Short mmCIF file of C-alpha atoms in Angstrom, two decimals:
data_model
loop_
_atom_site.label_atom_id
_atom_site.label_comp_id
_atom_site.label_asym_id
_atom_site.label_seq_id
_atom_site.Cartn_x
_atom_site.Cartn_y
_atom_site.Cartn_z
CA MET N 176 40.19 145.34 103.82
CA PRO N 177 43.88 146.39 104.11
CA ARG N 178 45.19 146.67 107.62
CA SER N 179 46.12 150.11 108.88
CA LEU N 180 49.77 151.08 109.04
CA PRO N 181 49.77 151.26 112.87
CA GLY N 182 48.28 147.78 112.97
CA VAL N 183 50.97 146.42 110.65
CA LEU N 184 53.68 148.06 112.76
CA ARG N 185 52.24 146.62 115.97
CA ALA N 186 52.15 143.15 114.41
CA ALA N 187 55.74 143.52 113.20
CA VAL N 188 56.91 144.67 116.62
CA ALA N 189 55.06 141.81 118.30
CA ALA N 190 56.59 139.28 115.90
CA SER N 191 60.06 140.73 116.44
CA LEU N 192 59.69 140.60 120.21
CA LEU N 193 58.49 137.00 120.01
CA ALA N 194 61.44 136.07 117.81
CA LEU N 195 63.84 137.75 120.22
CA ALA N 196 62.27 135.91 123.15
CA VAL N 197 62.60 132.57 121.37
CA LEU N 198 66.21 133.37 120.43
CA GLY N 199 67.01 134.44 123.98
CA ARG N 200 65.56 131.23 125.37
CA HIS N 201 67.59 129.19 122.87
CA ILE N 202 70.80 131.02 123.77
CA ARG N 203 70.15 130.62 127.48
CA ARG N 204 69.51 126.90 127.05
CA ASN N 205 72.75 126.48 125.11
CA MET N 206 74.63 128.13 127.94
CA GLY N 207 73.65 125.30 130.26
CA ALA N 208 73.15 125.15 134.00
CA SER N 209 72.06 128.09 136.11
CA ARG N 210 74.49 130.10 138.19
CA ALA N 211 73.04 128.59 141.38
CA GLU N 212 73.55 125.03 140.11
CA LEU N 213 77.13 125.77 139.11
CA ARG N 214 77.90 127.31 142.50
CA ARG N 215 76.59 124.17 144.22
CA SER N 216 78.94 122.07 142.09
CA ALA N 217 81.91 124.34 142.76
CA ALA N 218 81.25 124.18 146.50
CA ARG N 219 82.26 120.49 146.37
CA SER N 220 85.77 121.30 145.15
CA PRO N 221 88.88 122.30 147.12
CA HIS N 222 90.05 124.02 143.91
CA ALA N 223 87.20 126.56 143.86
CA ARG N 224 86.52 129.61 145.98
CA ASP N 225 83.30 131.64 145.99
CA GLY N 226 81.99 129.63 143.07
CA ALA N 227 85.05 130.07 140.82
CA PHE N 228 87.84 127.63 139.92
CA ALA N 229 91.43 128.78 139.42
CA ASN N 230 94.78 127.68 138.08
CA ARG N 231 97.53 127.04 140.61
CA GLU N 232 100.10 128.96 138.56
CA PRO N 233 100.01 132.75 138.10
CA GLY N 234 99.18 134.22 134.70
CA LEU N 235 101.96 135.01 132.22
CA PRO N 236 102.66 138.56 130.99
CA ARG N 237 100.60 139.81 128.05
CA PRO N 238 101.70 142.34 125.42
CA ASP N 239 100.49 145.93 125.56
CA LEU N 240 98.51 146.59 122.39
CA THR N 241 96.79 149.70 121.11
CA LEU N 242 93.19 149.48 119.97
CA ARG N 243 94.39 149.94 116.39
CA GLN N 244 96.82 147.01 116.66
CA LEU N 245 94.13 144.79 118.18
CA ALA N 246 91.62 145.77 115.50
CA THR N 247 94.15 144.93 112.77
CA MET N 248 94.76 141.51 114.32
CA LEU N 249 91.04 140.80 114.47
CA LEU N 250 90.45 141.91 110.88
CA ASN N 251 93.22 139.66 109.58
CA ARG N 252 92.29 136.74 111.81
CA SER N 253 89.84 134.95 109.54
CA PRO N 254 91.74 135.30 106.21
CA ARG N 255 95.04 134.17 107.78
CA GLY N 256 93.45 131.23 109.56
CA ARG N 257 91.75 129.71 106.54
CA PRO N 258 93.23 126.97 104.33
CA PRO N 259 94.05 127.76 100.68
CA GLY N 260 91.63 125.13 99.42
CA PRO N 261 89.21 122.40 100.54
CA ILE N 262 90.43 120.36 103.50
CA PRO N 263 90.73 116.67 102.55
CA LEU N 264 88.75 114.23 104.66
CA VAL N 265 89.13 110.49 105.01
CA THR N 266 85.71 108.90 105.38
CA HIS N 267 85.02 105.39 106.60
CA ASP N 268 82.53 103.48 108.72
CA PRO N 269 84.06 103.19 112.21
CA ARG N 270 81.18 101.54 114.04
CA ARG N 271 82.65 98.03 114.35
CA GLU N 272 86.22 98.94 115.25
CA ARG N 273 87.52 97.98 118.72
CA SER N 274 91.30 97.82 118.77
CA ALA N 275 93.77 97.51 121.61
CA LEU N 276 94.92 101.06 120.84
CA ALA N 277 93.62 103.15 117.96
CA VAL N 278 92.62 106.75 117.39
CA THR N 279 90.56 108.63 114.81
CA TRP N 280 90.94 112.39 114.79
CA LEU N 281 87.65 113.87 113.58
CA GLY N 282 88.77 117.49 113.65
CA HIS N 283 89.68 120.10 116.28
CA ALA N 284 89.59 118.31 119.68
CA THR N 285 87.06 115.63 118.71
CA VAL N 286 88.63 112.17 118.79
CA LEU N 287 87.28 108.63 118.64
CA LEU N 288 89.56 106.60 120.89
CA GLU N 289 89.85 102.83 121.21
CA VAL N 290 91.61 101.54 124.32
CA ASP N 291 91.75 97.82 125.04
CA GLY N 292 88.52 97.21 123.17
CA ARG N 293 86.59 100.11 124.72
CA ARG N 294 85.39 103.05 122.66
CA LEU N 295 85.47 106.66 123.86
CA LEU N 296 84.42 109.85 122.10
CA ILE N 297 86.39 112.89 123.26
CA ASP N 298 84.96 116.46 123.30
CA PRO N 299 82.46 115.79 120.48
CA VAL N 300 81.38 118.79 118.39
CA TRP N 301 79.26 118.17 115.28
CA SER N 302 77.67 121.64 115.02
CA GLU N 303 78.64 124.06 112.26
CA TYR N 304 79.27 126.94 114.67
CA THR N 305 80.88 126.97 118.11
CA SER N 306 78.63 129.51 119.75
CA PRO N 307 75.42 129.71 121.79
CA VAL N 308 73.95 131.96 119.06
CA PRO N 309 72.61 130.24 115.92
CA ARG N 310 74.73 130.86 112.80
CA PHE N 311 77.17 133.08 114.66
CA GLY N 312 80.73 132.62 115.85
CA PRO N 313 83.61 130.45 114.59
CA ARG N 314 82.40 128.31 111.70
CA ARG N 315 83.67 124.93 110.58
CA LEU N 316 86.34 124.89 107.91
CA HIS N 317 85.55 121.27 106.97
CA GLY N 318 82.74 118.80 107.42
CA VAL N 319 82.70 116.02 109.98
CA PRO N 320 84.25 112.84 108.51
CA ALA N 321 81.55 110.59 110.03
CA SER N 322 77.97 111.25 111.06
CA LEU N 323 76.81 110.54 114.60
CA GLY N 324 74.85 107.59 113.25
CA GLU N 325 78.01 106.09 111.78
CA LEU N 326 79.89 106.06 115.08
CA GLY N 327 78.17 102.96 116.40
CA ALA N 328 78.23 101.90 120.04
CA LEU N 329 80.20 104.04 122.50
CA ASP N 330 81.22 103.19 126.03
CA VAL N 331 82.18 106.69 127.20
CA VAL N 332 81.75 110.29 126.10
CA LEU N 333 84.65 112.12 127.77
CA LEU N 334 84.53 115.90 128.28
CA SER N 335 87.49 118.11 129.23
CA HIS N 336 85.70 121.43 129.93
CA ASP N 337 82.71 123.52 128.96
CA HIS N 338 83.90 125.85 126.16
CA TYR N 339 81.70 125.73 123.07
CA ASP N 340 84.41 124.19 120.89
CA HIS N 341 84.58 121.24 123.33
CA LEU N 342 81.05 120.98 124.75
CA ASP N 343 78.29 121.20 122.14
CA ARG N 344 74.70 120.83 123.38
CA PRO N 345 73.13 119.49 120.14
CA THR N 346 75.88 116.88 119.84
CA VAL N 347 75.83 115.57 123.41
CA THR N 348 72.03 115.43 123.58
CA ALA N 349 71.97 113.50 120.29
CA LEU N 350 74.59 111.10 121.65
CA ALA N 351 72.51 110.61 124.79
CA ASP N 352 69.57 109.59 122.59
CA ARG N 353 71.55 107.43 120.14
CA THR N 354 73.95 105.60 122.46
CA ASP N 355 74.17 104.03 125.91
CA ALA N 356 77.44 105.81 126.67
CA VAL N 357 78.30 107.14 130.10
CA PHE N 358 79.22 110.83 130.11
CA VAL N 359 82.39 111.47 132.12
CA ALA N 360 82.99 115.17 132.68
CA THR N 361 84.83 117.66 134.81
CA LEU N 362 83.14 118.98 137.94
CA GLY N 363 80.30 121.35 137.08
CA VAL N 364 80.01 120.22 133.46
CA GLY N 365 77.67 117.51 134.70
CA ALA N 366 75.27 120.26 135.76
CA HIS N 367 75.15 121.45 132.15
CA LEU N 368 74.44 117.91 130.96
CA ARG N 369 71.66 117.40 133.48
CA SER N 370 70.10 120.75 132.55
CA TRP N 371 69.88 119.44 128.97
CA GLY N 372 67.97 116.35 130.05
CA ILE N 373 70.75 113.76 130.25
CA PRO N 374 69.85 111.46 133.18
CA SER N 375 71.96 111.82 136.32
CA GLU N 376 72.73 108.09 136.35
CA ARG N 377 74.55 108.49 133.03
CA VAL N 378 76.74 111.39 134.24
CA VAL N 379 79.97 110.96 136.21
CA GLU N 380 81.99 114.00 137.29
CA GLY N 381 85.60 114.33 138.37
CA ASP N 382 87.78 117.00 139.95
CA TRP N 383 91.57 117.11 139.73
CA GLU N 384 93.08 113.80 140.95
CA ASP N 385 89.69 112.08 141.16
CA VAL N 386 89.60 108.53 139.77
CA VAL N 387 86.49 107.01 138.21
CA HIS N 388 85.93 103.50 136.88
CA VAL N 389 83.69 103.15 133.84
CA ALA N 390 83.29 100.31 131.31
CA GLY N 391 86.43 98.51 132.46
CA LEU N 392 88.51 101.68 132.18
CA THR N 393 90.17 103.76 134.88
CA LEU N 394 89.83 107.49 134.21
CA THR N 395 91.91 109.94 136.21
CA CYS N 396 91.06 113.64 136.19
CA LEU N 397 94.31 115.61 135.88
CA GLU N 398 95.37 119.20 136.41
CA CYS N 399 96.02 121.39 133.40
CA ARG N 400 96.14 125.15 132.82
CA HIS N 401 93.14 126.77 131.17
CA PHE N 402 89.81 128.39 132.10
CA SER N 403 86.09 127.76 131.63
CA GLY N 404 82.73 129.44 131.20
CA ARG N 405 79.86 129.54 128.71
CA SER N 406 78.77 133.11 129.43
CA PHE N 407 80.49 136.31 130.51
CA ARG N 408 81.15 134.71 133.90
CA ARG N 409 84.41 132.73 133.81
CA ASN N 410 85.69 129.68 135.67
CA THR N 411 82.34 128.40 136.89
CA THR N 412 83.27 124.77 136.11
CA GLN N 413 86.49 122.76 136.30
CA TRP N 414 88.81 122.17 133.33
CA ALA N 415 91.11 119.17 133.14
CA ALA N 416 93.09 116.64 131.18
CA TRP N 417 92.30 112.93 131.57
CA LYS N 418 94.26 109.73 131.83
CA VAL N 419 92.41 106.89 130.12
CA ALA N 420 93.81 103.55 131.27
CA GLY N 421 92.71 100.08 130.26
CA PRO N 422 94.24 96.78 131.36
CA GLU N 423 97.14 97.18 128.90
CA HIS N 424 97.31 100.75 127.59
CA ALA N 425 97.20 104.33 128.83
CA VAL N 426 96.33 107.51 126.91
CA TYR N 427 96.71 111.15 127.95
CA VAL N 428 93.80 113.30 126.77
CA GLY N 429 95.00 116.89 126.91
CA GLY N 430 91.75 118.68 126.07
CA ASP N 431 92.83 122.31 126.22
CA THR N 432 95.83 123.60 128.12
CA GLY N 433 98.53 126.21 128.31
CA PRO N 434 102.13 125.51 129.31
CA THR N 435 102.29 124.23 132.87
CA ASP N 436 104.50 122.39 135.31
CA ALA N 437 101.54 120.04 135.82
CA HIS N 438 102.62 118.09 132.74
CA ALA N 439 105.91 117.07 134.36
CA ARG N 440 104.15 116.18 137.61
CA THR N 441 101.61 114.12 135.69
CA GLY N 442 104.39 112.29 133.86
CA ASP N 443 106.13 111.50 137.13
CA GLU N 444 102.97 110.36 138.93
CA HIS N 445 100.80 108.87 136.18
CA GLY N 446 103.06 108.18 133.19
CA PRO N 447 104.21 106.80 130.90
CA PHE N 448 101.56 107.04 128.18
CA ASP N 449 101.28 105.03 124.99
CA LEU N 450 99.59 107.97 123.29
CA THR N 451 99.11 111.65 124.08
CA LEU N 452 96.46 113.93 122.55
CA LEU N 453 97.82 117.46 122.88
CA PRO N 454 96.55 120.81 121.56
CA ILE N 455 98.82 122.67 119.13
CA GLY N 456 96.59 125.45 117.74
CA ALA N 457 94.84 128.70 118.70
CA TYR N 458 97.94 130.03 120.47
CA ALA N 459 98.57 133.77 120.63
CA ASP N 460 100.70 136.27 122.51
CA LEU N 461 97.45 137.71 123.86
CA TRP N 462 96.85 134.54 125.90
CA PRO N 463 100.26 132.87 126.49
CA ASP N 464 99.01 130.69 129.36
CA ILE N 465 95.75 129.53 127.72
CA HIS N 466 96.94 127.44 124.75
CA THR N 467 100.27 125.74 124.17
CA THR N 468 102.32 126.53 121.11
CA PRO N 469 103.34 123.49 119.03
CA GLU N 470 106.78 123.54 120.65
CA GLN N 471 105.25 123.67 124.13
CA ALA N 472 102.95 120.77 123.23
CA VAL N 473 105.95 118.66 122.16
CA ALA N 474 107.66 119.60 125.43
CA ALA N 475 104.55 118.52 127.34
CA HIS N 476 104.56 115.18 125.50
CA VAL N 477 108.14 114.58 126.61
CA ASP N 478 107.33 115.62 130.18
CA LEU N 479 104.41 113.19 130.19
CA GLY N 480 106.55 110.26 129.09
CA GLY N 481 104.54 109.83 125.89
CA ALA N 482 105.37 107.36 123.14
CA VAL N 483 103.25 108.71 120.25
CA MET N 484 101.77 112.21 120.10
CA LEU N 485 98.62 113.10 118.17
CA PRO N 486 98.25 116.88 117.70
CA ILE N 487 94.70 118.19 118.16
CA HIS N 488 92.96 121.57 118.43
CA TRP N 489 93.80 122.88 114.97
CA ALA N 490 92.53 122.90 111.35
CA THR N 491 88.78 123.05 112.05
CA PHE N 492 87.95 126.48 113.52
CA VAL N 493 89.68 129.86 113.31
CA LEU N 494 90.40 130.61 116.97
CA GLY N 495 93.91 132.11 116.92
CA PHE N 496 95.83 134.54 114.73
CA HIS N 497 98.27 132.16 113.05
CA PRO N 498 98.12 130.78 109.49
CA TRP N 499 96.00 127.66 109.10
CA ALA N 500 98.73 125.00 108.72
CA GLU N 501 101.36 126.67 110.89
CA PRO N 502 100.59 124.60 114.04
CA ALA N 503 101.19 121.30 112.24
CA GLU N 504 104.32 122.51 110.46
CA ARG N 505 105.84 123.80 113.70
CA ALA N 506 104.87 120.59 115.50
CA LEU N 507 106.60 118.53 112.80
CA ARG N 508 109.82 120.49 113.20
CA ALA N 509 109.75 120.35 117.00
CA ALA N 510 109.02 116.62 117.01
CA ALA N 511 111.85 115.93 114.57
CA ALA N 512 114.28 117.99 116.64
CA HIS N 513 113.52 116.02 119.80
CA GLY N 514 112.92 112.50 118.47
CA VAL N 515 109.18 112.49 119.15
CA ALA N 516 106.97 110.07 117.21
CA LEU N 517 104.23 112.28 115.76
CA ALA N 518 100.99 110.97 114.26
CA LEU N 519 99.54 113.42 111.73
CA PRO N 520 96.51 111.81 110.08
CA ALA N 521 94.10 113.77 107.91
CA PRO N 522 90.71 114.28 109.57
CA GLY N 523 88.84 110.99 109.66
CA ARG N 524 91.82 108.70 109.13
CA ARG N 525 92.02 105.95 111.73
CA VAL N 526 95.46 105.20 113.15
CA ASP N 527 95.81 101.74 114.70
CA LEU N 528 98.82 101.90 117.01
CA ALA N 529 98.73 98.14 117.45
CA GLY N 530 100.09 98.09 113.89
CA ALA N 531 103.56 99.06 112.71
CA ALA N 532 103.34 102.63 111.39
CA VAL N 533 101.68 106.00 111.84
CA PRO N 534 101.04 108.68 109.21
CA SER N 535 103.47 111.56 109.61
CA ALA N 536 103.59 113.28 106.21
CA PRO N 537 102.16 116.80 105.73
CA TRP N 538 98.82 115.78 104.21
CA TRP N 539 97.74 119.44 104.13
CA ALA N 540 100.39 120.21 101.50
CA SER N 541 98.44 118.37 98.77
CA THR N 542 94.77 117.51 98.34
CA ASP N 543 95.31 115.02 95.51
CA ASP N 544 94.97 111.87 97.61
CA PRO N 545 94.35 112.49 101.32
CA GLY N 546 94.07 108.78 101.98
CA VAL N 547 97.72 108.14 101.13
CA ASP N 548 100.32 109.41 103.58
CA GLU N 549 103.96 108.63 104.12
CA LEU N 550 104.24 105.97 106.84
CA ARG N 551 106.86 106.17 109.52
CA GLU N 552 107.84 103.13 111.53
CA VAL N 553 107.01 103.17 115.23
CA THR N 554 108.98 101.11 117.69
CA PRO N 555 107.15 98.61 119.94
CA SER N 556 107.54 101.06 122.82
CA ALA N 557 104.90 103.18 121.13
CA VAL N 558 102.21 100.59 121.70
CA GLY N 559 102.63 99.35 125.22
CA ALA N 560 106.13 97.95 125.69
CA PRO N 561 108.42 99.61 128.24
CA THR N 562 109.01 103.25 127.45
CA PRO N 563 112.52 104.14 126.25
CA ALA N 564 114.89 106.25 128.29
CA PRO N 565 113.66 109.83 128.69
CA ARG N 566 114.70 112.28 125.99
CA PRO N 567 115.99 115.75 126.82
CA ARG N 568 113.05 118.07 127.45
CA PRO N 569 112.62 120.67 124.69
CA SER N 570 112.86 124.33 125.57
CA ARG N 571 109.60 126.10 126.17
#
């Protein structure tokens, strides 16, 4: 006998409420640790007050925009930020590679780093969307060049902060299941990891200037200029750059940062670096102190005493208002103007800095053969020999 209309409506309402409850629980789980847990973590830091972390430098001026101007920017954001065609990927099986110094950029800020035979995965994000809500938010512009199963053994998973484009719950929980890696994170991010079931003994946290020793590496948590938060409440966990030092080589992992005097202090106190990973994308006048422009990233590299710079934080998600390839093109010009050795591999291409050359051609200009790039010679100073005399610092 057919059900009555009121009965059908009640069933539909009940099903909708159940679906909303399941969705809400999923979103809340993606957000991570509870407010109380995060406040307990923040209470351990001299850089936090009343449960919130802060930058040491004041914010920079922002432009005054009308609602119409802002709406126009948002409407044009996605079309401007997309590539004209498919993004070329270089695919290979990286699981057996353990070089003295090598790097594989996997897109955005995700990097597989080899330092003196140890393997680190930086800010891993394999999900299609960077959002707590399923199928919502910034979506990938290209696939991941290697699956999690193809990565092989990892010594460390290194996390710079808790934004969704750097800390992805499905990815880190899968890595916890698939590998024996230790998770090294900024203060408070460990609470997120533990809330997702990663054992406490596999989680190491650091605040600015803390030093941790893992897998024969010395990892130093370094000040940068950014913010944090996985909900509407900001700055509940620490954000940082990291120095990754092995017996012979040192790498600066920039994570996410705006322009800051901390780069020069880091160069003076912790440099030089054989390699720097610095963000060049998602900059905008609306947030001048949140993300560096390409020119500011090159200036930071010089301040840090870097030998080779690998640009990150571009090409994979539409997060700013600039054209898709603009960050790389501006970085190329700035690096050329100031004598900076720039590595610009296509996503998935491994660059072994123990060799003689790094890819520096604009691979994005042609999709005919992404595996073939122009090679530029790198001096021995780029791979561990004494760093050359400091170059003039570029204007900011």
